[in-house]
Tab-separated table of C-alpha atoms in Angstrom:
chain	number	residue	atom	x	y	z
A	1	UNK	CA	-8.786	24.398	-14.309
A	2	UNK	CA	-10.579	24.198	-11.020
A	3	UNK	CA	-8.002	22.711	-8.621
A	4	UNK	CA	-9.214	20.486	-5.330
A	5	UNK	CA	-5.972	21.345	-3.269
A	6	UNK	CA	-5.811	19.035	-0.583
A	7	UNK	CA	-3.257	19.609	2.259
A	8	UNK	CA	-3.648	23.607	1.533
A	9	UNK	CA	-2.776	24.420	4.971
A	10	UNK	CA	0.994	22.328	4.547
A	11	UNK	CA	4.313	23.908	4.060
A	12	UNK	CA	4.383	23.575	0.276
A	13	UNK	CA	0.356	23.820	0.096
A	14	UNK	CA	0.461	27.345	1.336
A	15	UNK	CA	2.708	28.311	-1.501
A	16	UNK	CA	0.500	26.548	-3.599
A	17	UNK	CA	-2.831	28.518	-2.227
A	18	UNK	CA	-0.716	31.484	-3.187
A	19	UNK	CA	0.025	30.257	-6.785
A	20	UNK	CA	-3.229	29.609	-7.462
A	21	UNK	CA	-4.714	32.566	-6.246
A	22	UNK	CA	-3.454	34.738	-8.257
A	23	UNK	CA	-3.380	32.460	-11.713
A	24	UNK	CA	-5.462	33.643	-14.642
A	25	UNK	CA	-5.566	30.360	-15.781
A	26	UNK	CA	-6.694	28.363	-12.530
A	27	UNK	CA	-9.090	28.354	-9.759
A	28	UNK	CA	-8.441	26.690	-6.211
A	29	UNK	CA	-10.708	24.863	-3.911
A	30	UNK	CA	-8.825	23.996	-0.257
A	31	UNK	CA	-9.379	21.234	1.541
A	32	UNK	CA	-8.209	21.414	5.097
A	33	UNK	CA	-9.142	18.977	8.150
A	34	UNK	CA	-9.908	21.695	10.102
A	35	UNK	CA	-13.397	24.344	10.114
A	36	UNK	CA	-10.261	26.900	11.373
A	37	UNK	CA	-8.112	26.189	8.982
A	38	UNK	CA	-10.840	26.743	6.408
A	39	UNK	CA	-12.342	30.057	8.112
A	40	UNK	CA	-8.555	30.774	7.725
A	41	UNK	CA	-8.556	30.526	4.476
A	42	UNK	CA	-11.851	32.085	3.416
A	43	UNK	CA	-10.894	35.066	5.007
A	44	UNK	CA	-7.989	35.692	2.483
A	45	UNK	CA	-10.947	35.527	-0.165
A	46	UNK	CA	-10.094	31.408	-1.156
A	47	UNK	CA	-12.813	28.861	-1.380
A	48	UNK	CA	-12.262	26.143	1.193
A	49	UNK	CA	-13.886	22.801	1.914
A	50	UNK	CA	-13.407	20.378	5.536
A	51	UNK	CA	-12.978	17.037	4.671
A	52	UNK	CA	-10.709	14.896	6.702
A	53	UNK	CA	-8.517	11.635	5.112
A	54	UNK	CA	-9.765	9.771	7.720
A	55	UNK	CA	-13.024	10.039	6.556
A	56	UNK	CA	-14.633	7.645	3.775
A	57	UNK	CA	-13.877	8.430	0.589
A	58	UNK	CA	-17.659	9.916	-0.421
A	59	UNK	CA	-16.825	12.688	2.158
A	60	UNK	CA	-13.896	13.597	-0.160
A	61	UNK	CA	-15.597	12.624	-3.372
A	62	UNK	CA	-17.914	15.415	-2.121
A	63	UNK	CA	-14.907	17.968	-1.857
A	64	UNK	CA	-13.909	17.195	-5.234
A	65	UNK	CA	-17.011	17.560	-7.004
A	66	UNK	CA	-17.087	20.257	-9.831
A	67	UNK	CA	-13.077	20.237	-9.928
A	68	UNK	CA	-10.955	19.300	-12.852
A	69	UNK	CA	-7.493	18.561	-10.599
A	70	UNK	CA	-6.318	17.541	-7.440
A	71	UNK	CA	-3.448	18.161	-5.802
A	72	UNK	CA	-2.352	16.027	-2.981
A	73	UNK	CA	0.032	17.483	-0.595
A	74	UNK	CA	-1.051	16.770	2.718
A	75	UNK	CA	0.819	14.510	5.156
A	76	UNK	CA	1.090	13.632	8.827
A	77	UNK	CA	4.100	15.329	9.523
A	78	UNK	CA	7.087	13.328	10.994
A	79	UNK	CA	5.188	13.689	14.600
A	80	UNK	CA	2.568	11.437	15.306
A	81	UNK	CA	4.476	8.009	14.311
A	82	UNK	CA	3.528	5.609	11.762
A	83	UNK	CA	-0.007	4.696	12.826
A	84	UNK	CA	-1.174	7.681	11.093
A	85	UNK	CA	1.241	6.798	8.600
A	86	UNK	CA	-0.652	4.410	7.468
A	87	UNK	CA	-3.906	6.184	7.864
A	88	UNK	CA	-3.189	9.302	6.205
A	89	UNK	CA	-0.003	9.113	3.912
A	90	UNK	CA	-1.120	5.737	2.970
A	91	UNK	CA	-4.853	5.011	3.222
A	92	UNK	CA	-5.695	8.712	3.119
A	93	UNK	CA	-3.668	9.490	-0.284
A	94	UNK	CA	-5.420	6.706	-1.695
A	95	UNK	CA	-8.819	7.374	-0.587
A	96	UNK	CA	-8.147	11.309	-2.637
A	97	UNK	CA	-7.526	9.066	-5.926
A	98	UNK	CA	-10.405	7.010	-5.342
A	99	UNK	CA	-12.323	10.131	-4.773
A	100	UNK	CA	-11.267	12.201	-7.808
A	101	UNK	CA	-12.161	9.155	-9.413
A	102	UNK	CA	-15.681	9.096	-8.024
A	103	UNK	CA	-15.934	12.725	-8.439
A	104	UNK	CA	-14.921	12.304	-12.210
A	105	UNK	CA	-11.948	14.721	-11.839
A	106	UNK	CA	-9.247	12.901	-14.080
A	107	UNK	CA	-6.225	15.199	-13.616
A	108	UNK	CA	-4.069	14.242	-10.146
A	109	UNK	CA	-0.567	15.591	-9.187
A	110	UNK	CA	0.704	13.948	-6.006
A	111	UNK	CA	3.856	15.598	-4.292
A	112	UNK	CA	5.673	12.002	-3.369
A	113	UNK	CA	9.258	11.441	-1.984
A	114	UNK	CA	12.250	11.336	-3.583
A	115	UNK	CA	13.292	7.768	-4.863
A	116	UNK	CA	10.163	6.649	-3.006
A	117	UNK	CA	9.970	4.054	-6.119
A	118	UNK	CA	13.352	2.752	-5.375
A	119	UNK	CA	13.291	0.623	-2.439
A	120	UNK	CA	17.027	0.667	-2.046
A	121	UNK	CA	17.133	4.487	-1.868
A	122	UNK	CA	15.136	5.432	1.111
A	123	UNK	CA	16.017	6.838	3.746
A	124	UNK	CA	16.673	4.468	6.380
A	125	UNK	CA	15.593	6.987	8.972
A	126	UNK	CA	11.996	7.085	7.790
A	127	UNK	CA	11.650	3.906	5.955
A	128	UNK	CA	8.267	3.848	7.404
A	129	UNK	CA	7.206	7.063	6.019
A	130	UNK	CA	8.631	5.917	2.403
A	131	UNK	CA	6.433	2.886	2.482
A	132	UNK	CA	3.681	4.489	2.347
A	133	UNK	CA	4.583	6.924	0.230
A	134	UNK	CA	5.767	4.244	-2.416
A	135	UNK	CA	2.170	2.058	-1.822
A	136	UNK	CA	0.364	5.726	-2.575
A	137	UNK	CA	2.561	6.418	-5.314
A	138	UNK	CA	1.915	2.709	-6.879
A	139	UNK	CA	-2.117	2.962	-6.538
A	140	UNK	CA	-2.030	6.056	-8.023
A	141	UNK	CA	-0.290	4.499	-11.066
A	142	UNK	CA	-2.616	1.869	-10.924
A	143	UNK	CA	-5.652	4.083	-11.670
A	144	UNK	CA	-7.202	5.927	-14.529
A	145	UNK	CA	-6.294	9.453	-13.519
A	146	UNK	CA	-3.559	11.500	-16.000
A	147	UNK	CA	-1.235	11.684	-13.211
A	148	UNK	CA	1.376	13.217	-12.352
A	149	UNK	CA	4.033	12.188	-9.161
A	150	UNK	CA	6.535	14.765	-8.366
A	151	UNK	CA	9.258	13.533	-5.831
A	152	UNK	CA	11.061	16.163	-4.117
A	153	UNK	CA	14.202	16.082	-2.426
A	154	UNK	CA	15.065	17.735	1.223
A	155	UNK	CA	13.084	20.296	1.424
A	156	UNK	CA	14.396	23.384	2.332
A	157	UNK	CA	12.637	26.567	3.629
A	158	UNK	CA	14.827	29.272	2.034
A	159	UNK	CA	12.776	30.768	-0.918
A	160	UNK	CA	12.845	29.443	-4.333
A	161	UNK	CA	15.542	30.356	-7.160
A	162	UNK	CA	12.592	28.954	-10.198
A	163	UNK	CA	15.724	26.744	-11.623
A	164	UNK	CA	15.078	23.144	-11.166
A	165	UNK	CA	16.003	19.720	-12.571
A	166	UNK	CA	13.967	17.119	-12.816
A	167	UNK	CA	14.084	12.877	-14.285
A	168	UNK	CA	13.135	9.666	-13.398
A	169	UNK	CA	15.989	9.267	-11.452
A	170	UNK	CA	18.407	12.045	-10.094
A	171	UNK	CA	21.221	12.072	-7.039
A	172	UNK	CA	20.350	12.901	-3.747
A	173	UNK	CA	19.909	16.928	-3.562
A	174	UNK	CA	17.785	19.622	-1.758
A	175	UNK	CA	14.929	22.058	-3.427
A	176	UNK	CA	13.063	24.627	-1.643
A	177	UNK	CA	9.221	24.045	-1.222
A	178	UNK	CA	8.923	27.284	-3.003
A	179	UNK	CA	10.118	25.399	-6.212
A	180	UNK	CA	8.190	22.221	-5.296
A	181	UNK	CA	4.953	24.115	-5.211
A	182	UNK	CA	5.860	25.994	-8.588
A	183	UNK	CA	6.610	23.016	-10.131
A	184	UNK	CA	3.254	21.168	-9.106
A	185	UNK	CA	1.618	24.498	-10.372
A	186	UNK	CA	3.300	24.596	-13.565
A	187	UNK	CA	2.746	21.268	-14.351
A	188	UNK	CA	-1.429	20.793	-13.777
A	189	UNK	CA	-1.995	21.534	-17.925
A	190	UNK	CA	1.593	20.291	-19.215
A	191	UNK	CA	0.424	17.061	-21.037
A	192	UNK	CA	4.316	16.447	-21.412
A	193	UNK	CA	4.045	15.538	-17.168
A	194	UNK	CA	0.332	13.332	-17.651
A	195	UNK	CA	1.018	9.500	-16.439
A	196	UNK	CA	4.783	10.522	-15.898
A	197	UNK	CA	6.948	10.339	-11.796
A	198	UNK	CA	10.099	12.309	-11.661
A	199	UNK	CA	12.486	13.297	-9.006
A	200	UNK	CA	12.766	17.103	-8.158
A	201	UNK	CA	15.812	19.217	-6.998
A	202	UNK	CA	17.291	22.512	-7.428
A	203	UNK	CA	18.991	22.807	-10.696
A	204	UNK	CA	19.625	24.639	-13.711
A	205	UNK	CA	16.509	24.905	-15.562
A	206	UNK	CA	13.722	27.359	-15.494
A	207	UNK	CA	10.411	24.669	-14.153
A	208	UNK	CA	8.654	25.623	-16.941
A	209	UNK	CA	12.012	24.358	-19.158
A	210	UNK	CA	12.736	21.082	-17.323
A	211	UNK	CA	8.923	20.121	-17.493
A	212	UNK	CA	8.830	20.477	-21.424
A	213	UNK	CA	12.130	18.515	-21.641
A	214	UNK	CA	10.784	15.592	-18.997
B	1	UNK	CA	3.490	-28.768	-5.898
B	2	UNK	CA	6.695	-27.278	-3.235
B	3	UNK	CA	6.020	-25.027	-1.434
B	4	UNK	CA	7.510	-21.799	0.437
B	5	UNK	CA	5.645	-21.499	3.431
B	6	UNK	CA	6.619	-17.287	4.984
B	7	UNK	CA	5.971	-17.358	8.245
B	8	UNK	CA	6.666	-21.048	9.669
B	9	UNK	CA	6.648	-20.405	12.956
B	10	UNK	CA	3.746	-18.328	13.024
B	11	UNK	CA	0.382	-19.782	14.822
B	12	UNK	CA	-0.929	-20.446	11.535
B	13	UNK	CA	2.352	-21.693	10.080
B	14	UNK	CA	2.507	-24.467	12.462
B	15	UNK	CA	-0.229	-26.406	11.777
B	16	UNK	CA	0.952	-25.592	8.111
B	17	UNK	CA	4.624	-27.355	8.433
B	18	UNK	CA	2.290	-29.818	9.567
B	19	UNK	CA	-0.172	-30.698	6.721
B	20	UNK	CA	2.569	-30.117	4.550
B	21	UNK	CA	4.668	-32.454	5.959
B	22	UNK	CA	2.296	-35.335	5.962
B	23	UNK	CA	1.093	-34.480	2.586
B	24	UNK	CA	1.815	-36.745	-0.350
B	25	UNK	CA	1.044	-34.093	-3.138
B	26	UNK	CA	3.168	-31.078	-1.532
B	27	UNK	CA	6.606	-30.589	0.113
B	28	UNK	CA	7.374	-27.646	2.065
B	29	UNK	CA	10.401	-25.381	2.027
B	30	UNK	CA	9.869	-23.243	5.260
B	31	UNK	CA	10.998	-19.850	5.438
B	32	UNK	CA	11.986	-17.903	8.550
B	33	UNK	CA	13.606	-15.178	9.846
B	34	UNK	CA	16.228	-16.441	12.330
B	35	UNK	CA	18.950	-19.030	12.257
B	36	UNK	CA	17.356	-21.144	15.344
B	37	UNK	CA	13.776	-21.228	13.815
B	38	UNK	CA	15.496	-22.806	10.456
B	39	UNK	CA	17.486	-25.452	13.160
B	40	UNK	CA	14.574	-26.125	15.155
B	41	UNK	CA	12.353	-27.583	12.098
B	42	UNK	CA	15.815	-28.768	9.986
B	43	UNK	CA	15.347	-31.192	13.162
B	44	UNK	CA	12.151	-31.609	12.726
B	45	UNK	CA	13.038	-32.871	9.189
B	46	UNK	CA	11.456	-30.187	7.543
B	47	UNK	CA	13.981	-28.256	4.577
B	48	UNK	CA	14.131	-24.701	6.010
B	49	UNK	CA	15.503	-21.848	4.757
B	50	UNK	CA	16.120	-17.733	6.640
B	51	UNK	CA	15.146	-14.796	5.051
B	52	UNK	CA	14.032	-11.543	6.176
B	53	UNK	CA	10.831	-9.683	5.170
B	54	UNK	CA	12.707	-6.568	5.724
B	55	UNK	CA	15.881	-7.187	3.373
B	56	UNK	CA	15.978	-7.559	0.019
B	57	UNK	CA	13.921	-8.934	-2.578
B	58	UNK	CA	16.265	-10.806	-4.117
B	59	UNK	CA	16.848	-12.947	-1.284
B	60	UNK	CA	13.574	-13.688	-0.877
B	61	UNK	CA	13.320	-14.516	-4.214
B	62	UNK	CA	16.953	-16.850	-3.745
B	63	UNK	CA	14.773	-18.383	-1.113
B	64	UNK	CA	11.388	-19.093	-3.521
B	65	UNK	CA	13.802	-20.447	-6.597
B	66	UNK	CA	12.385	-23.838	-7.356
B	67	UNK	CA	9.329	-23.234	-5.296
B	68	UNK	CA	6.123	-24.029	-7.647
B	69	UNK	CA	3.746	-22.151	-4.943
B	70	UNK	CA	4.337	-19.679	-1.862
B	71	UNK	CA	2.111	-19.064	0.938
B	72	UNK	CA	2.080	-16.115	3.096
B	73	UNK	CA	1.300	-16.286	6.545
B	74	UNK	CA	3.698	-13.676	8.441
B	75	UNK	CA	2.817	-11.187	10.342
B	76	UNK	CA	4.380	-8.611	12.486
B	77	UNK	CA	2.713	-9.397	15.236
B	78	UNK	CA	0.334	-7.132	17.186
B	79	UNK	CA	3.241	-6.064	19.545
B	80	UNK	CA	5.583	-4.484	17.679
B	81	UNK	CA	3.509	-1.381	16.339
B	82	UNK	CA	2.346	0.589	12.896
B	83	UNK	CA	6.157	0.474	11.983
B	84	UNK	CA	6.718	-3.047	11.589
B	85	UNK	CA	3.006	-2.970	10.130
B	86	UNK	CA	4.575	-0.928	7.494
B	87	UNK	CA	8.012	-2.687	6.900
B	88	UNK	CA	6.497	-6.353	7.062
B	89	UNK	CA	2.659	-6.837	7.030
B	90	UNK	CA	2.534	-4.315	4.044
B	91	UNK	CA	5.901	-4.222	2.608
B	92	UNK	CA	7.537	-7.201	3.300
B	93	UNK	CA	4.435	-8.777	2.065
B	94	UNK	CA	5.063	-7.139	-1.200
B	95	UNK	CA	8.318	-7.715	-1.371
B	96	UNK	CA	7.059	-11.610	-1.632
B	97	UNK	CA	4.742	-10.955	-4.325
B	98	UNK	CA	7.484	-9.522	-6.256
B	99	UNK	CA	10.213	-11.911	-5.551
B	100	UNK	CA	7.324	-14.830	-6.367
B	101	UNK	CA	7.557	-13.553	-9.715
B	102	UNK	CA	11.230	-13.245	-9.612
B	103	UNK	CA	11.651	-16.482	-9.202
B	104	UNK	CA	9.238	-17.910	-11.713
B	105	UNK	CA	6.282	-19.026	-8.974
B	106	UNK	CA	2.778	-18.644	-10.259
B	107	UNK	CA	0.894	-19.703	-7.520
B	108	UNK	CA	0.447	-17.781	-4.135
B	109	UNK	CA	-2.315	-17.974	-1.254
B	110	UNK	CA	-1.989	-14.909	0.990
B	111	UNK	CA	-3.396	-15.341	4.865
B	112	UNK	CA	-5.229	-11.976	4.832
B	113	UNK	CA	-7.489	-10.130	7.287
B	114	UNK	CA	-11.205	-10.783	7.202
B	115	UNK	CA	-13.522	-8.307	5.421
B	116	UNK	CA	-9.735	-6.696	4.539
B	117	UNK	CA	-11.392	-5.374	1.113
B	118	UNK	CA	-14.507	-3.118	2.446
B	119	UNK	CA	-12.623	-0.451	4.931
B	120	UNK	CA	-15.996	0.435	6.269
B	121	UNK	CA	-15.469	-3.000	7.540
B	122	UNK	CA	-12.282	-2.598	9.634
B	123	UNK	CA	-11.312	-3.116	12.999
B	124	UNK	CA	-10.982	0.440	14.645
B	125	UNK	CA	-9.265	-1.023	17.446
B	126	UNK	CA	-6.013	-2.370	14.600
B	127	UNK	CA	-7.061	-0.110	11.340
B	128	UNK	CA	-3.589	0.159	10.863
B	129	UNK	CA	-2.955	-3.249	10.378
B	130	UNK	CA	-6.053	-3.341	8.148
B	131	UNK	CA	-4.403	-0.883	5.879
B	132	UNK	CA	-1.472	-2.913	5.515
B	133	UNK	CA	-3.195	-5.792	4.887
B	134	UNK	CA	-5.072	-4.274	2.473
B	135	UNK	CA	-2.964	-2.883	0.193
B	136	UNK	CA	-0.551	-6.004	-0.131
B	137	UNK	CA	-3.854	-7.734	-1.181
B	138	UNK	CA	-4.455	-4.864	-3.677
B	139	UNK	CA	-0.928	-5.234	-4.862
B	140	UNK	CA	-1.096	-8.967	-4.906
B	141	UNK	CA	-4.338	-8.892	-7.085
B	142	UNK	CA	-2.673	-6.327	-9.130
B	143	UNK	CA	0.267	-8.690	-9.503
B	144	UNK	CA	0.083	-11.871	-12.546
B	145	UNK	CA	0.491	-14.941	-9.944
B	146	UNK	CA	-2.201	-17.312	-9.587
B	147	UNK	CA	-2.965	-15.449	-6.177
B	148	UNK	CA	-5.974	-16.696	-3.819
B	149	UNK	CA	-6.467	-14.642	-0.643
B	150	UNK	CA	-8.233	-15.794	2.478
B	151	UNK	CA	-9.713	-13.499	5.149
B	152	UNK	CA	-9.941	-15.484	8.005
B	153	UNK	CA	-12.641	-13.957	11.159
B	154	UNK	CA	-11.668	-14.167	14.850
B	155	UNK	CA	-8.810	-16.551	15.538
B	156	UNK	CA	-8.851	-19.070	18.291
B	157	UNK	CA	-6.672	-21.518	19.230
B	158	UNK	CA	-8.936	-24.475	19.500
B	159	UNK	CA	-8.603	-27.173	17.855
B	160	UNK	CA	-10.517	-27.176	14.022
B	161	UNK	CA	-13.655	-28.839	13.217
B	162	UNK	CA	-13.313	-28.817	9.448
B	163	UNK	CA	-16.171	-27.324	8.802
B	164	UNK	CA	-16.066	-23.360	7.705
B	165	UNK	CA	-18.104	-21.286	5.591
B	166	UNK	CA	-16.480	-19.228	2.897
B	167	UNK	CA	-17.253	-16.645	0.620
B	168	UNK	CA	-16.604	-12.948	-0.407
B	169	UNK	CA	-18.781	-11.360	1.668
B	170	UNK	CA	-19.707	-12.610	5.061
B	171	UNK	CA	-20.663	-11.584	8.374
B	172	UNK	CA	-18.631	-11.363	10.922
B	173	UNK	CA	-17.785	-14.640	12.499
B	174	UNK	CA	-14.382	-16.546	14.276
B	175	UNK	CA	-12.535	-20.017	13.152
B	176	UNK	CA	-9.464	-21.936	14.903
B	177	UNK	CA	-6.236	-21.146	13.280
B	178	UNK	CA	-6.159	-25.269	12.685
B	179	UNK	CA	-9.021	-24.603	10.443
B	180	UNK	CA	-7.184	-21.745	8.087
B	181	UNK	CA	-4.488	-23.882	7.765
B	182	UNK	CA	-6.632	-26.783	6.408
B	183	UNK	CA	-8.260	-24.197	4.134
B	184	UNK	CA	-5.179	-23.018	2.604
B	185	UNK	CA	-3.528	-26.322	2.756
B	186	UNK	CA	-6.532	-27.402	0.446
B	187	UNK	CA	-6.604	-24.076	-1.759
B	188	UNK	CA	-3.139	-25.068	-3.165
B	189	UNK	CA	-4.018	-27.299	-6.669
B	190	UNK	CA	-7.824	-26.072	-6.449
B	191	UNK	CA	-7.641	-24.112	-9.616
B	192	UNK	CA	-11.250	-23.047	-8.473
B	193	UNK	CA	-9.961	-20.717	-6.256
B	194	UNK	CA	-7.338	-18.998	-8.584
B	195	UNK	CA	-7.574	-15.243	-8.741
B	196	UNK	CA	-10.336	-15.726	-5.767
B	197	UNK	CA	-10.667	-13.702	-2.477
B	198	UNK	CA	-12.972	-15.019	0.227
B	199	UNK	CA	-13.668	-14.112	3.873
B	200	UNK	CA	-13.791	-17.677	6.099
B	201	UNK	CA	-15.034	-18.490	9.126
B	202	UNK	CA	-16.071	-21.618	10.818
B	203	UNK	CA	-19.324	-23.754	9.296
B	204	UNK	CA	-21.325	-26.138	8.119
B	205	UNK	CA	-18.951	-27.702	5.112
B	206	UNK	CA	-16.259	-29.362	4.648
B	207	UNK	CA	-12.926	-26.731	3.938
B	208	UNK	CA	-13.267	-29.065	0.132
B	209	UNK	CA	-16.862	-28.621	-0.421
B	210	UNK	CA	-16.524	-25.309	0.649
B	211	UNK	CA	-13.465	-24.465	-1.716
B	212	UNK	CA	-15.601	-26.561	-4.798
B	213	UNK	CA	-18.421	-24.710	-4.492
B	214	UNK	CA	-16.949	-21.404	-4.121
């Protein structure tokens, strides 16, 4: 598969631009916001692409073109408040589906937050950021693409043990973006995961395991 | 029909608890959010109920039970920033949606944003209310109520003429809040304008010719 990676230069999307550069089985495109993020990246040998979330949806159609799968794990980062909240966790994630769409990609696996489909379990702290997580999460159902939304718990930067659990619904618990990535990776040809949303924390079970068992 | 007007003491909402009050085909259950709005039009004679947009939807629902239609006409308000935007324009709106079909409404006329459907078409100065708004419209069409959705233009504060010009598409134009409230006052048993969207700004009809011959 040829992979449209957007948020490549994110925590978990650098693991990810790892992953895929060294899979047999896929290729990786980047797409960054930034021409130095994507000189960046070319310079480690990985194709890259600028497109920004703000942009209209054509510009990222454009990016997609010739892929089979996008990945979505960009975000605004807890820093710049909830205007760009809206713009880019919100408006921007949904412009990508639209796009793939467009583009006639039809594979999609969105990293999401954990519970963000249960109202009463968000975290009160950044209720804002859940919202439009949850509206992202619910458009993306809403389309045609074999989708796949994988909501993490607290992420943790320690690296990753490859034992996970995953469901529908889990308790509150912690994974390291190391396992979030290689979960995301593992799961862009596991039909088992297409038009399926699960929570995602460290567990028992190797990812490859806890996907086939979903 | 009853009716569960959100947003009573909005601009909008006021010449709503109006019409409705006066009307001989509707009554009007008015929602708000604090204790003294529901006091203030209890002595006004109008029924009156609180609920919050940011609590749960089952007491919004509680509040719709009986209720054969609900309009929407909230808002956050343009001084309280993209968080409220995200808990109440675009959640909280939701919410409604969800709780109309909780409680066995069908019918539901949402107070939208004009040209709220093309985002090429947005406000740059408020895009993030524009998002909001435009997802709880997507959510609302996406929903099985009887929904009709009007985009009002500029709103002024003068009093209506009773003329406006509607349709999906138009350009960009203004119309006294007096005049959207006659609009969706009249929307409420014209079956014409069921699973309809329309931009509206002031005109050369009358709000029923207008809503006939949409």
């Amino acid at each position: 598969m040829k992979v449209l990676l957007i948020g490549a230069n994110g925590q978990i999307g650098k693991h990810l631009v790892d992953l895929l550069q060294n899979s047999n089985e896929h290729t990786i495109r980047a797409m960054v916001r930034k021409e130095e993020q994507a000189l960046a990246l070319k310079e480690k040998g990985v194709e890259a692409v600028v497109a920004d979330l703000e942009g209209p949806v054509d510009s990222i159609a454009e990016a997609a073109k010739g892929c089979d799968t996008v990945i979505f794990t960009a975000g605004s980062g807890g820093k710049t408040g909830s205007d760009k909240t809206l713009l880019v966790d919100l408006d921007g994630a949904v412009k990508t589906v639209e796009a793939a769409e467009k583009a006639g990609v039809n594979r999609y696996v969105m990293v999401s937050a954990f519970q963000a489909h249960n109202r009463e379990n968000w975290n009160e702290k950044i209720r804002q950021y859940y919202v439009a997580k949850h509206y992202a999460d619910r458009m993306l159902r809403a389309s045609n693409l074999n989708y796949t939304i994988v909501r993490p718990g607290g992420l943790l930067n320690e690296p990753g043990t490859g034992k996970v659990s995953l469901a529908e619904n889990l308790e509150r618990g912690s994974i390291p973006r190391e396992d979030v990535a290689r979960t995301v990776f593992a799961s862009l040809g596991e039909k088992n995961t297409y038009k399926q949303s699960f929570d995602l924390i460290s567990g028992e079970d190797s990812v490859e395991e806890a996907l086939k068992n979903l």
